[in-house]
Coordinates of C-alpha atoms in Angstrom, one line a residue:
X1 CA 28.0 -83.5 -69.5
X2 CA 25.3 -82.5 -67.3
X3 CA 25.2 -79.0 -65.7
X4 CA 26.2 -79.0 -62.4
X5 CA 25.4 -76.9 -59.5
X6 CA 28.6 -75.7 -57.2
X7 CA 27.6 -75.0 -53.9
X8 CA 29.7 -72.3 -52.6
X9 CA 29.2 -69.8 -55.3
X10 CA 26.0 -70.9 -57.0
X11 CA 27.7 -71.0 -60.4
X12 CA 27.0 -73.4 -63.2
X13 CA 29.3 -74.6 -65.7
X14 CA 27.9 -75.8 -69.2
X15 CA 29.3 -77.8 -71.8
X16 CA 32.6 -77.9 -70.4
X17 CA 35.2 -80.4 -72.9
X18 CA 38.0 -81.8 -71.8
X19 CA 40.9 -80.6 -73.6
X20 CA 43.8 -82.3 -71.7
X21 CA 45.1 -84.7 -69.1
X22 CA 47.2 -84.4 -66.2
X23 CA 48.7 -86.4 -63.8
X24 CA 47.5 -84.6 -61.0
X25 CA 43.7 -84.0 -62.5
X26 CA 41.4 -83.3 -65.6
X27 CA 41.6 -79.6 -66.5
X28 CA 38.9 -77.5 -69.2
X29 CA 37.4 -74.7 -70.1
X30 CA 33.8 -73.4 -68.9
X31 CA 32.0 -70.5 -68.2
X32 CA 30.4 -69.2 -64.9
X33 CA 27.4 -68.1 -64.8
X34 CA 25.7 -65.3 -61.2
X35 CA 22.3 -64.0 -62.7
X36 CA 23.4 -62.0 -65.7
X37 CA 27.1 -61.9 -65.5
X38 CA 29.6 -64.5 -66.9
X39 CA 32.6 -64.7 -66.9
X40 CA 35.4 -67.8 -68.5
X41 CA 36.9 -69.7 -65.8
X42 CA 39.2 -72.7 -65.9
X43 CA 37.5 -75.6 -64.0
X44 CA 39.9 -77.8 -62.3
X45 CA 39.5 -81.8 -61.2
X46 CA 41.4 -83.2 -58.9
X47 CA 41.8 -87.0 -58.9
X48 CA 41.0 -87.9 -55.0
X49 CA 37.6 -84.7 -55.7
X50 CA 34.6 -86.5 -57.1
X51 CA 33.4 -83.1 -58.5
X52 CA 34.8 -80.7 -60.1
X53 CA 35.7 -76.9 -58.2
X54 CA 34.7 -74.0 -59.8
X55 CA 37.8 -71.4 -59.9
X56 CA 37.8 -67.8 -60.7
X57 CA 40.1 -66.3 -62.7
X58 CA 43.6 -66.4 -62.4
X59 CA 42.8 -69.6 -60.5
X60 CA 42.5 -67.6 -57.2
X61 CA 41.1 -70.2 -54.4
X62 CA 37.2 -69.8 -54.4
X63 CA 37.9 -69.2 -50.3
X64 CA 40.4 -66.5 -50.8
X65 CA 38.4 -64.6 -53.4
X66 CA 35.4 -64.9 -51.0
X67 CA 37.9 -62.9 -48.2
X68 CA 39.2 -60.6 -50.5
X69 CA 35.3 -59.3 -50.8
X70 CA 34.7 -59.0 -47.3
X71 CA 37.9 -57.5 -46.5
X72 CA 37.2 -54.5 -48.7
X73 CA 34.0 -54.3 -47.4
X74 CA 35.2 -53.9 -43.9
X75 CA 37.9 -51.0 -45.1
X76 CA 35.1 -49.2 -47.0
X77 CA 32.6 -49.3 -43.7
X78 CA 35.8 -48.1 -42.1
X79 CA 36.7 -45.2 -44.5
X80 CA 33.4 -44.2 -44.3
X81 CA 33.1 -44.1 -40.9
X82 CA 36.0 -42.1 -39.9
X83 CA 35.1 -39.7 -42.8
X84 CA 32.2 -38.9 -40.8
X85 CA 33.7 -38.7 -37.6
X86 CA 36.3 -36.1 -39.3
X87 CA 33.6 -34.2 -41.2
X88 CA 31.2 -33.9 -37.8
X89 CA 34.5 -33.3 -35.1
X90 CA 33.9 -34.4 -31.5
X91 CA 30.4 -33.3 -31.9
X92 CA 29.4 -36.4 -33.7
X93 CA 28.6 -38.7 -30.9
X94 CA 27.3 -36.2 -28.6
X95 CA 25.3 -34.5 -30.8
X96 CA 23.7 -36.4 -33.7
X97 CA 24.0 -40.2 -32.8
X98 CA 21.4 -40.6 -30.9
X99 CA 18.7 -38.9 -33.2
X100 CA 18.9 -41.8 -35.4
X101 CA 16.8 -43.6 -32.9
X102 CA 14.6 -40.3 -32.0
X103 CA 12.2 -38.5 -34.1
X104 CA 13.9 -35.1 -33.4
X105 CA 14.7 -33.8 -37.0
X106 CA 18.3 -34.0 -37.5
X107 CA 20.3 -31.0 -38.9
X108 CA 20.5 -30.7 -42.4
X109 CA 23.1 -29.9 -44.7
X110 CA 21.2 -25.6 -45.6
X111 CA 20.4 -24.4 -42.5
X112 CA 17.6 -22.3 -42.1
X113 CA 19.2 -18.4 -42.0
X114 CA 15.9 -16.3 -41.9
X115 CA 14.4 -15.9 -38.8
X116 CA 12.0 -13.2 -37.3
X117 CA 12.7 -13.3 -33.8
X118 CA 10.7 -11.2 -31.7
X119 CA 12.3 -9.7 -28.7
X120 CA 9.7 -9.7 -25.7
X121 CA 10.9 -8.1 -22.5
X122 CA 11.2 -9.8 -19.2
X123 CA 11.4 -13.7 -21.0
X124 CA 15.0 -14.6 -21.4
X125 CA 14.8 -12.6 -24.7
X126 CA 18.1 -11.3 -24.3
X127 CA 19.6 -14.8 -24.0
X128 CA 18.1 -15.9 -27.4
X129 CA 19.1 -12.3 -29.2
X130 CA 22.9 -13.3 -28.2
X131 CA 22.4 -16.9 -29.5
X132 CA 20.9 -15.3 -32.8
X133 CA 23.7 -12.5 -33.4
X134 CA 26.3 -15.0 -33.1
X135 CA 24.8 -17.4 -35.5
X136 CA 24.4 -14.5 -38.0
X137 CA 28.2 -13.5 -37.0
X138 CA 29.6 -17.1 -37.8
X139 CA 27.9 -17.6 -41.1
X140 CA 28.0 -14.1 -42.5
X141 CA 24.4 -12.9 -42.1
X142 CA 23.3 -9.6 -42.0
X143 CA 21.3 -8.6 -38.9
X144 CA 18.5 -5.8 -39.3
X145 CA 19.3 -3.2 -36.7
X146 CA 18.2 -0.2 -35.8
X147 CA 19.0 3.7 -36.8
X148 CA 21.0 5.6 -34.0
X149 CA 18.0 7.7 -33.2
X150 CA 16.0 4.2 -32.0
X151 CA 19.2 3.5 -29.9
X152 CA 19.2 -0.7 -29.7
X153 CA 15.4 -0.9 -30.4
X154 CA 12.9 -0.5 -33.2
X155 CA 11.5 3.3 -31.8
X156 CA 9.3 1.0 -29.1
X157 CA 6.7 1.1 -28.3
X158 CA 5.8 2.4 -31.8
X159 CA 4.6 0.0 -33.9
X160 CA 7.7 -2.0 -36.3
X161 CA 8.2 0.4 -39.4
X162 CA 10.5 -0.6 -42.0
X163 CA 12.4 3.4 -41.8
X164 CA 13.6 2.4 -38.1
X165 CA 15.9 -0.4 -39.7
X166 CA 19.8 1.2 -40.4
X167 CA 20.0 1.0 -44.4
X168 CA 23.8 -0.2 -43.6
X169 CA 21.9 -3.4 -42.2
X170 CA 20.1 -4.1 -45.5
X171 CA 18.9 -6.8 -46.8
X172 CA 18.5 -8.5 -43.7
X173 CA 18.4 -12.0 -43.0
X174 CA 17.8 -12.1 -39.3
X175 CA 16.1 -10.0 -36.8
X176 CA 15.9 -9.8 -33.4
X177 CA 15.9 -6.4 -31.4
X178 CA 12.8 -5.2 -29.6
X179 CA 9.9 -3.8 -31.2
X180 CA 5.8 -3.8 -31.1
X181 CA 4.7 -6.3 -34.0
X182 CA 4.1 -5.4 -37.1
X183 CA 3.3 -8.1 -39.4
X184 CA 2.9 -6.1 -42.7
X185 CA 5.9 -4.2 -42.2
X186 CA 8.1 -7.3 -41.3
X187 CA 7.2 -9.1 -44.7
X188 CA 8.5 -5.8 -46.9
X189 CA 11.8 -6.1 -44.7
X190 CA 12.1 -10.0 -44.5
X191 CA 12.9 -12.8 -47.0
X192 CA 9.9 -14.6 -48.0
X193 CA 10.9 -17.8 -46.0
X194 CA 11.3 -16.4 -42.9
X195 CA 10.3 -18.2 -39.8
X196 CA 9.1 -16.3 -37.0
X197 CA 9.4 -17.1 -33.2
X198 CA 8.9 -15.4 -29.9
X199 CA 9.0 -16.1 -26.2
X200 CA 6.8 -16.0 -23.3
X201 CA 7.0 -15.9 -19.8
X202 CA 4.9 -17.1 -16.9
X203 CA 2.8 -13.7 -16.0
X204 CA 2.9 -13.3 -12.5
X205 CA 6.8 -14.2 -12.6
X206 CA 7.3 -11.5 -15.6
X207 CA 5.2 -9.0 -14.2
X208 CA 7.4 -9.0 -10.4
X209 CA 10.2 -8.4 -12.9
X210 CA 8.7 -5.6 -14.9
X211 CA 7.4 -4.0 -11.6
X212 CA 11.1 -4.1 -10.5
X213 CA 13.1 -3.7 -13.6
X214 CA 11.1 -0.3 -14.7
X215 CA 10.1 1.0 -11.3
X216 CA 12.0 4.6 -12.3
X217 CA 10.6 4.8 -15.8
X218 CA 6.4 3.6 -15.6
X219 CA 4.6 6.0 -13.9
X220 CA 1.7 3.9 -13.4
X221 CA 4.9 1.9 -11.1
X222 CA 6.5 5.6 -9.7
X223 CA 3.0 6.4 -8.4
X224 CA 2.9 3.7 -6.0
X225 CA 4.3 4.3 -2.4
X226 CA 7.5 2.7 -1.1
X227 CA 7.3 1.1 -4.8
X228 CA 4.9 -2.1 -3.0
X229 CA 3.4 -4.7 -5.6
X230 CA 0.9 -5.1 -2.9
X231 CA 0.0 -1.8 -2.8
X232 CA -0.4 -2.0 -6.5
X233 CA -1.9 -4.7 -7.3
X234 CA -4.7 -3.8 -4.5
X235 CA -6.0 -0.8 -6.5
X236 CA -4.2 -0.7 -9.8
X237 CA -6.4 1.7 -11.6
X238 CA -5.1 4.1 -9.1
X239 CA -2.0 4.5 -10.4
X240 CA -2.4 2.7 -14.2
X241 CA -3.1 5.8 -16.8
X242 CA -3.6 3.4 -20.2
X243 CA -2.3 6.6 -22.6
X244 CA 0.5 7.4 -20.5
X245 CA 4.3 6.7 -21.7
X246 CA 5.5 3.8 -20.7
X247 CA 2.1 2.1 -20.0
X248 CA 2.9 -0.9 -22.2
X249 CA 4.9 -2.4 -19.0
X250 CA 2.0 -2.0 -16.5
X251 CA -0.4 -4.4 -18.3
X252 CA -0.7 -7.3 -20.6
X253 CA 2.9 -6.6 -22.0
X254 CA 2.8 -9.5 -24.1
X255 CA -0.2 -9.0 -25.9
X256 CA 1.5 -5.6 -26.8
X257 CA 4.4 -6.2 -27.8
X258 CA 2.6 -9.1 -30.0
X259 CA 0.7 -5.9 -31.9
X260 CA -2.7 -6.5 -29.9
X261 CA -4.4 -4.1 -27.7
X262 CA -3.2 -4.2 -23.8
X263 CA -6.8 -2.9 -22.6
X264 CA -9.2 -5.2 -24.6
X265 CA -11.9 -5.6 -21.9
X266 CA -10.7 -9.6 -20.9
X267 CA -14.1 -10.8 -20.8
X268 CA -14.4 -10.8 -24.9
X269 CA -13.3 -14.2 -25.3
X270 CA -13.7 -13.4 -29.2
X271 CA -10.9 -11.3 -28.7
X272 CA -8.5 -13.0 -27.5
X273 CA -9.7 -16.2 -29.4
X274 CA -9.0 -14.9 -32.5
X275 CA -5.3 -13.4 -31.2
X276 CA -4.3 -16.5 -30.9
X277 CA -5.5 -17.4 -33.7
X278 CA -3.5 -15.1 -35.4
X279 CA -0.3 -15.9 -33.3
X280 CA -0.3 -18.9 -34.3
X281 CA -0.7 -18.3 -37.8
X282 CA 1.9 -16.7 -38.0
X283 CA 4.9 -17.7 -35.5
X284 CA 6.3 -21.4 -36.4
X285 CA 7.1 -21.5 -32.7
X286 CA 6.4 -19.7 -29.8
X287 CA 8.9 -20.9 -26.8
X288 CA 8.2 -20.6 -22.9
X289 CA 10.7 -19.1 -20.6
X290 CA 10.3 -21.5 -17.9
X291 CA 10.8 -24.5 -20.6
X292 CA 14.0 -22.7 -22.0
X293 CA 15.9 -25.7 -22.9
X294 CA 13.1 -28.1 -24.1
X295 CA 12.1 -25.0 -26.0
X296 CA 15.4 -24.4 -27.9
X297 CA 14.9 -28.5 -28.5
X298 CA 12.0 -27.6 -30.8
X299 CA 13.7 -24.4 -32.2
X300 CA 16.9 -26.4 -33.2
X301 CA 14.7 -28.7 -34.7
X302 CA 12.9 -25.8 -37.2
X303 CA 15.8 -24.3 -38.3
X304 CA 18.0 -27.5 -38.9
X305 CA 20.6 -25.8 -36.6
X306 CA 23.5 -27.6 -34.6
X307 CA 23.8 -27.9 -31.1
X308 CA 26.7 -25.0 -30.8
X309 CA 24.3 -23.5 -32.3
X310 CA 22.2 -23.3 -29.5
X311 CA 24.9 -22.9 -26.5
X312 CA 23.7 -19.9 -24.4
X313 CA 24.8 -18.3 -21.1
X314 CA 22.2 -16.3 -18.8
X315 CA 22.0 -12.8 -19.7
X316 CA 20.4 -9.5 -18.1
X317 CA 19.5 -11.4 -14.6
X318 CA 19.1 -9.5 -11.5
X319 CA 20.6 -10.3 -8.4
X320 CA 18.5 -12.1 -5.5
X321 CA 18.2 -9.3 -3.5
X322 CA 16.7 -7.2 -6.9
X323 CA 13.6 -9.3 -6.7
X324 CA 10.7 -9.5 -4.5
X325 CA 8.8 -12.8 -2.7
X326 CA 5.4 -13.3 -4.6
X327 CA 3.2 -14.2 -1.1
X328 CA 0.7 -16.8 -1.7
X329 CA -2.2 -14.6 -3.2
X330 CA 0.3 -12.3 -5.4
X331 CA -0.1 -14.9 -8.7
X332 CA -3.8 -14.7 -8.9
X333 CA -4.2 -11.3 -8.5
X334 CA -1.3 -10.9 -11.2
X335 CA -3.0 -12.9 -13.5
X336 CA -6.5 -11.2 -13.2
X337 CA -5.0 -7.5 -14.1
X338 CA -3.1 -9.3 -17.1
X339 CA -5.9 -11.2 -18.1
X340 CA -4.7 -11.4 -21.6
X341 CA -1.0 -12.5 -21.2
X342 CA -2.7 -15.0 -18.9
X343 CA -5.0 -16.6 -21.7
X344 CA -1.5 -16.0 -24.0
X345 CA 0.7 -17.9 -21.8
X346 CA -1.7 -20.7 -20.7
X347 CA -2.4 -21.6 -24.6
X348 CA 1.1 -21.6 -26.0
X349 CA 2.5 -23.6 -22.7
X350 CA -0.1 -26.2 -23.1
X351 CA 1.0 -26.2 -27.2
X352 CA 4.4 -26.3 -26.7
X353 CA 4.2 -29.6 -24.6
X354 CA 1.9 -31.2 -27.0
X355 CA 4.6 -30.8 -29.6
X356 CA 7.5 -32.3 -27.2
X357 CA 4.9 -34.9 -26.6
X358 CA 4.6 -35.4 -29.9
X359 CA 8.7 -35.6 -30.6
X360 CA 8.6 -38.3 -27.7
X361 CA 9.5 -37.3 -24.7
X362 CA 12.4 -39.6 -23.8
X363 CA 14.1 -38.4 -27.0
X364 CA 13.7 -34.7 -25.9
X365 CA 15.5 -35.6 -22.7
X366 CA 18.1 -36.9 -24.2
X367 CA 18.1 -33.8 -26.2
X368 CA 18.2 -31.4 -23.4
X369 CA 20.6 -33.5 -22.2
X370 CA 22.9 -33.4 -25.1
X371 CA 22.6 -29.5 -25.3
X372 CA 23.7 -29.1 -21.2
X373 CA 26.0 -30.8 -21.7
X374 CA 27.8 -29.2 -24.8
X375 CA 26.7 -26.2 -23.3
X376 CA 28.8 -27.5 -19.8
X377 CA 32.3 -27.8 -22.2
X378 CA 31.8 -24.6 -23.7
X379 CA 31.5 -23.1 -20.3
X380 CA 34.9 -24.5 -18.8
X381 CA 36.5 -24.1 -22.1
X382 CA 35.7 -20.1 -21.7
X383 CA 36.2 -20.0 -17.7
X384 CA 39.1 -22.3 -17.2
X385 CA 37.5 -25.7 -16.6
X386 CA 34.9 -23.5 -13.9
X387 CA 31.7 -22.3 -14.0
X388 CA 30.7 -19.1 -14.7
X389 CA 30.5 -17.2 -11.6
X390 CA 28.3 -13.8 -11.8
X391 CA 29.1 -10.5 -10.7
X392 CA 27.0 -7.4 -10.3
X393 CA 27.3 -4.8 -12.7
X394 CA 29.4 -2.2 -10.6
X395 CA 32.0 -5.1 -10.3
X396 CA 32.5 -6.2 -13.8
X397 CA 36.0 -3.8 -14.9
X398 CA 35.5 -4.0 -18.4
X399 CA 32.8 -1.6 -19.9
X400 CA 32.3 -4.1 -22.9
X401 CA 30.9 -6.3 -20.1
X402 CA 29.0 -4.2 -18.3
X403 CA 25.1 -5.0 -18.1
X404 CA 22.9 -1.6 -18.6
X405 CA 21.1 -0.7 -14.9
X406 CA 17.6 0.7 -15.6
X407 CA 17.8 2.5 -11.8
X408 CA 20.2 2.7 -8.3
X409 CA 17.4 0.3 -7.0
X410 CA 18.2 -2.8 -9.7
X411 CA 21.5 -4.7 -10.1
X412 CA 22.2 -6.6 -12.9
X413 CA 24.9 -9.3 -12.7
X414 CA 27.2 -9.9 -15.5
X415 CA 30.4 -12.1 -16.3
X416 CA 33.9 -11.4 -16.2
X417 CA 36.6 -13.6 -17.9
X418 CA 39.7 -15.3 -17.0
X419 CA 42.4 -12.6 -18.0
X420 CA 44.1 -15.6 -19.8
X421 CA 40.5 -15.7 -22.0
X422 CA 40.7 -12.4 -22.9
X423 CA 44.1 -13.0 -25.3
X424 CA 44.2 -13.8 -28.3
X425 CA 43.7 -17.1 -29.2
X426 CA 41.9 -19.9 -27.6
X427 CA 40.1 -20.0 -24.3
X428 CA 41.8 -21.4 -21.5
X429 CA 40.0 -25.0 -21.9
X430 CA 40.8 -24.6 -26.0
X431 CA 37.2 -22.8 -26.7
X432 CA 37.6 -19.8 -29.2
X433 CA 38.2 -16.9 -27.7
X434 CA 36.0 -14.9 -29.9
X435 CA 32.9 -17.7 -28.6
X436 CA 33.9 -16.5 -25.4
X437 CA 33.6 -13.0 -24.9
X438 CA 30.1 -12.9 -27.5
X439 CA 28.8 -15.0 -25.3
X440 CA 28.9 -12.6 -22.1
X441 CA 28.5 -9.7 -24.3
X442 CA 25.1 -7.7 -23.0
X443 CA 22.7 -6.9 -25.8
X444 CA 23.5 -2.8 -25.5
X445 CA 27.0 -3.7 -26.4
X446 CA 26.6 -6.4 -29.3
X447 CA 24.4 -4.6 -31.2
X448 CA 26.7 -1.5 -31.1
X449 CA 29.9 -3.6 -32.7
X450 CA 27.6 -5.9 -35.0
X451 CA 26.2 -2.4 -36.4
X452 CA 29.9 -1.4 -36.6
X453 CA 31.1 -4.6 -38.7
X454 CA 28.2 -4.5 -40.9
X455 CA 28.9 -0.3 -41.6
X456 CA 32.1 -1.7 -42.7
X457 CA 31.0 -4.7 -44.7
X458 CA 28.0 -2.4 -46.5
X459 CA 30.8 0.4 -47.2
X460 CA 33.0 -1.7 -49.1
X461 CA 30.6 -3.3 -50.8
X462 CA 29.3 -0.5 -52.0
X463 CA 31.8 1.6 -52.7
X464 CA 30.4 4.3 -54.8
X465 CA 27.5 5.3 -52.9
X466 CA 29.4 7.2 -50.4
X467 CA 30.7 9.6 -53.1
X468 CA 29.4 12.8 -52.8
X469 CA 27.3 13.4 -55.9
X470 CA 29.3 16.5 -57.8
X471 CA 27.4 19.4 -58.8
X472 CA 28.0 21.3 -62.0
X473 CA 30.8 24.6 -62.1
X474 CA 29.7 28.1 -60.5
X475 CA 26.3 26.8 -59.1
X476 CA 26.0 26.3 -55.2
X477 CA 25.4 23.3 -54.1
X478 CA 21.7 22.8 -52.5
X479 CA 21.0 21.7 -49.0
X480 CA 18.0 20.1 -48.2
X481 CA 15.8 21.7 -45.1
X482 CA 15.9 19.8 -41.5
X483 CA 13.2 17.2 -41.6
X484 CA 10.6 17.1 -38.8
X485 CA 9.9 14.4 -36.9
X486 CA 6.9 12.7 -37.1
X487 CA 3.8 12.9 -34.8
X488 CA 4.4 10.8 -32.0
X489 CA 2.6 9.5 -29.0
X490 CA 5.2 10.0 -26.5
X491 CA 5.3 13.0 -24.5
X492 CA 9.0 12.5 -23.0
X493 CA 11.8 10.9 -22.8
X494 CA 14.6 10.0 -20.8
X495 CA 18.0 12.4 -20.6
X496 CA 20.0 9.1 -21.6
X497 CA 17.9 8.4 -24.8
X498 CA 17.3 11.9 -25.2
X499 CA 21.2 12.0 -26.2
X500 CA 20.9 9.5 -29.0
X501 CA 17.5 11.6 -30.0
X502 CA 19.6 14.6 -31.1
X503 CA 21.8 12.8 -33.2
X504 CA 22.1 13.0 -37.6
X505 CA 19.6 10.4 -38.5
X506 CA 21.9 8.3 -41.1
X507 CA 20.9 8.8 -44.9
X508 CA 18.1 6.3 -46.3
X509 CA 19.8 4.1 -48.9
X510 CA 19.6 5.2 -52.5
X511 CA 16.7 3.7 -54.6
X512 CA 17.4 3.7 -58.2
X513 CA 14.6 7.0 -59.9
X514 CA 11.8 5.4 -61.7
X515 CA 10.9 9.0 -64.2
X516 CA 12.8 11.6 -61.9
X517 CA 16.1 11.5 -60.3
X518 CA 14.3 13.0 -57.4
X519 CA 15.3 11.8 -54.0
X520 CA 13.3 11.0 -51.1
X521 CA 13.7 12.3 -48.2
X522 CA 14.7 10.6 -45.0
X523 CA 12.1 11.0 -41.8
X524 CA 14.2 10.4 -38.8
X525 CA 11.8 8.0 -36.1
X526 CA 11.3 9.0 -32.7
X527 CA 13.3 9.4 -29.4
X528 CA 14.6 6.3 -28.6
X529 CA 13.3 4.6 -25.7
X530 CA 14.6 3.0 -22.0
X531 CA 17.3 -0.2 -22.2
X532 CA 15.7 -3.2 -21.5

């Protein structure tokens, strides 16, 4: 008997015997062959069938064994798909489906937990800081913070030293408070992988904000009568002193705080060249304030983050009547006495759109879209299906919720809470509760309870390094002399930071001796310097 081929299964049955005879049909014994697997099948013949069927085992209908396969296949693909839906929560269509079609990077399973943020003032800074300290909070990072003496900031405008950091914040994985840039320093502190990132601000908006925000604390601003930009602006080496306290805010703040120098003559275009250069050696992104949410598109994409990762809520803004009307000629002249956070800005906002560009920029739309919107449920989960209406500071009840007012002549608006929010529990609209009030939380506040959790955390971790160290019978236990403070290039300070100034710096953590079990001694930093 010829092989034969079967048309529905592409089996083929060789030297099959008859081995009996039925009324009904001709039945024997073959074997089926699919590429390399066989198996022993019992053919059947019926009588009124010219050919003979090929029959799996058990003698289960060729059709029905051919459904049985695709019906398993349809319960896996629907297994699978509700495990994903489960594993990802409501967030799964909102948030990741459409990347498959965009070239945004999707988040991966290890996010990326070191990150060098540097705080610039005047930039939305403080909204990114609150994004950052709740990210640490929600996967147990440690945040590098500063020693009482520096208040909420790294001693600024001194330049980052690795002593301003709390040793009860230690080893750090993020940070984020103000402080002039100090690469070296930084990579002692910081994990090798850590990804730095900043924020700038358009000049001439950031500079009306700095003229308003420290009017009582620059000179080079106190100087000028009836506290007119104008006035400034018209003659500022009238008023600017470049060694005076406080001077950083008067001129080319973002070069400073970046670590360069404020009164590089702007007409070396070497200079400035070269700062970029630098910049963008080493920050993997540097966002723009008036791109906010395109911006957090690219940082979500570095860090492999989620989108609740990257819900936000306005912080430190003034009120309308806190700000002044830039007349038409205001911006230029701006822009020519900050020459160099001019070229700064320029370059980085022209970079940052040729990397959206490069993302697509129909898929970054989406994006931002995707991020408003979680960022919309959040919202009305925390305010009862509202939004978020702001209230000046003197308003706002709770002093945990209080923005910090630099002078009489600058409100800061905050938020207040639905009283059924601030119970225990969920939100009104289901949102944690805890989400809720860290999310209105000003910067003065949350750095003050993070440094609290973490005391705790570093205390009972290491247990036996708050023993006193005993001394031996009849001798007198030594006490080692006040240290001084170091040489510093401030002249004053404020009564408010004064207060923090006076303070017992905490004790430096203990290194293990190398040849002596000598122990160094712990220089406190400067006076701390004005809220921003």
């Amino acid at each position: 008997m010829k092989p034969f081929q079967v048309p529905k299964f592409n089996f083929q049955i060789f030297n099959s015997d008859c081995i009996g005879l039925l009324p009904a049909c001709n039945a024997c014994q073959g074997t089926c062959f699919q590429g390399n697997l066989s198996q022993t099948v019992t053919c059947v013949k019926a009588k009124q069938s010219p050919l003979p069927v090929c029959c799996p085992p058990l003698s289960v209908p060729g059709e029905q064994w051919r459904m049985s396969h695709k019906k398993v296949f349809i319960v896996l693909l629907a297994v699978s798909s509700l495990s994903l839906l489960l594993h990802h929560g409501g967030h799964f269509w909102t948030m990741k489906a459409f990347n498959v079609t965009c070239s945004v990077t999707l988040p991966q399973p290890s996010k990326h937990t070191s990150v060098g943020f540097l705080k610039t003032h005047k930039t939305a800074s403080s909204t990114i800081q609150n994004m950052l300290f709740r990210f640490a909070e929600r996967h147990n990072l440690t945040v590098a913070l500063p020693v009482q003496a520096c208040d909420h900031q790294f001693c600024y405008p001194r330049p980052f030293s690795g002593r301003f950091v709390h040793p009860h914040t230690l080893p750090p994985n993020i940070i984020t408070s103000h402080m002039r840039f100090n690469l070296s320093q930084l990579r002692r502190l910081m994990p090798p992988d850590t990804l730095y990132v900043t924020i700038l601000r358009e000049p001439a908006a950031m500079f009306e904000s700095l003229f308003t925000y420290y009017s009582q604390h620059c000179g080079s601003f106190q100087r000028v009568p009836n506290g007119s930009l104008e006035a400034f602006l018209s003659n500022p080496w009238q008023y600017y002193r470049p060694h005076e306290e406080d001077s950083m805010y008067a001129r080319n703040t973002l070069t400073y705080d970046l670590g360069g120098e404020k009164d590089h003559v702007p007409s070396d275009t070497g200079y400035m060249r070269g700062f970029i250069a630098e910049v963008e050696r080493v920050f993997s992104l540097v966002m723009i304030a008036e791109h906010f949410d395109e911006s957090l598109v690219l940082l979500r994409s570095l860090l492999s983050w989620d989108l609740e990762d990257v819900v936000y809520l306005e912080l430190n803004m003034r009120t309308p009547t806190s700000k002044q009307n830039l007349s038409s000629e205001l911006p230029a002249l701006i822009r020519a006495w900050n020459a160099l956070d001019a070229r700064l800005y320029d370059h980085f906002n022209a970079s940052l759109w040729r990397r959206l560009e490069s993302l697509g920029l129909d898929c970054v739309a989406q994006e931002v879209t995707l991020l408003r919107q979680a960022r919309d449920r959040v919202l009305r989960g925390c305010f009862g299906g509202k939004p978020p209406q702001v209230r000046p500071a003197t308003q706002i009840k709770n002093k945990e919720f209080r923005p910090w007012l630099p002078s009489s002549k600058v409100d800061i608006v905050g938020y207040d809470l639905p009283l059924n929010a601030s119970q225990p529990g969920a939100a009104a609209g289901g949102t944690p509760q805890d989400l809720c009030l860290k999310l209105i939380m000003p910067e003065v506040q949350y750095s003050r309870q993070l440094l609290r959790t973490q005391s705790l955390r570093y205390r009972k971790n290491h247990p036996f390094r708050l023993k006193p160290r005993p001394h031996p019978p009849h001798v007198p236990s030594q006490t080692a002399s006040t240290p001084t403070l170091p040489p510093s290039t401030n002249h004053t300070s404020h009564s408010r930071e004064k207060s923090h100034s006076t303070r017992n710096p905490p004790p430096q953590s203990q290194q293990p001796p190398t040849q002596a079990p000598a122990r160094a001694v712990w220089t406190p930093p400067p006076p701390a310097r004005p809220k921003t």
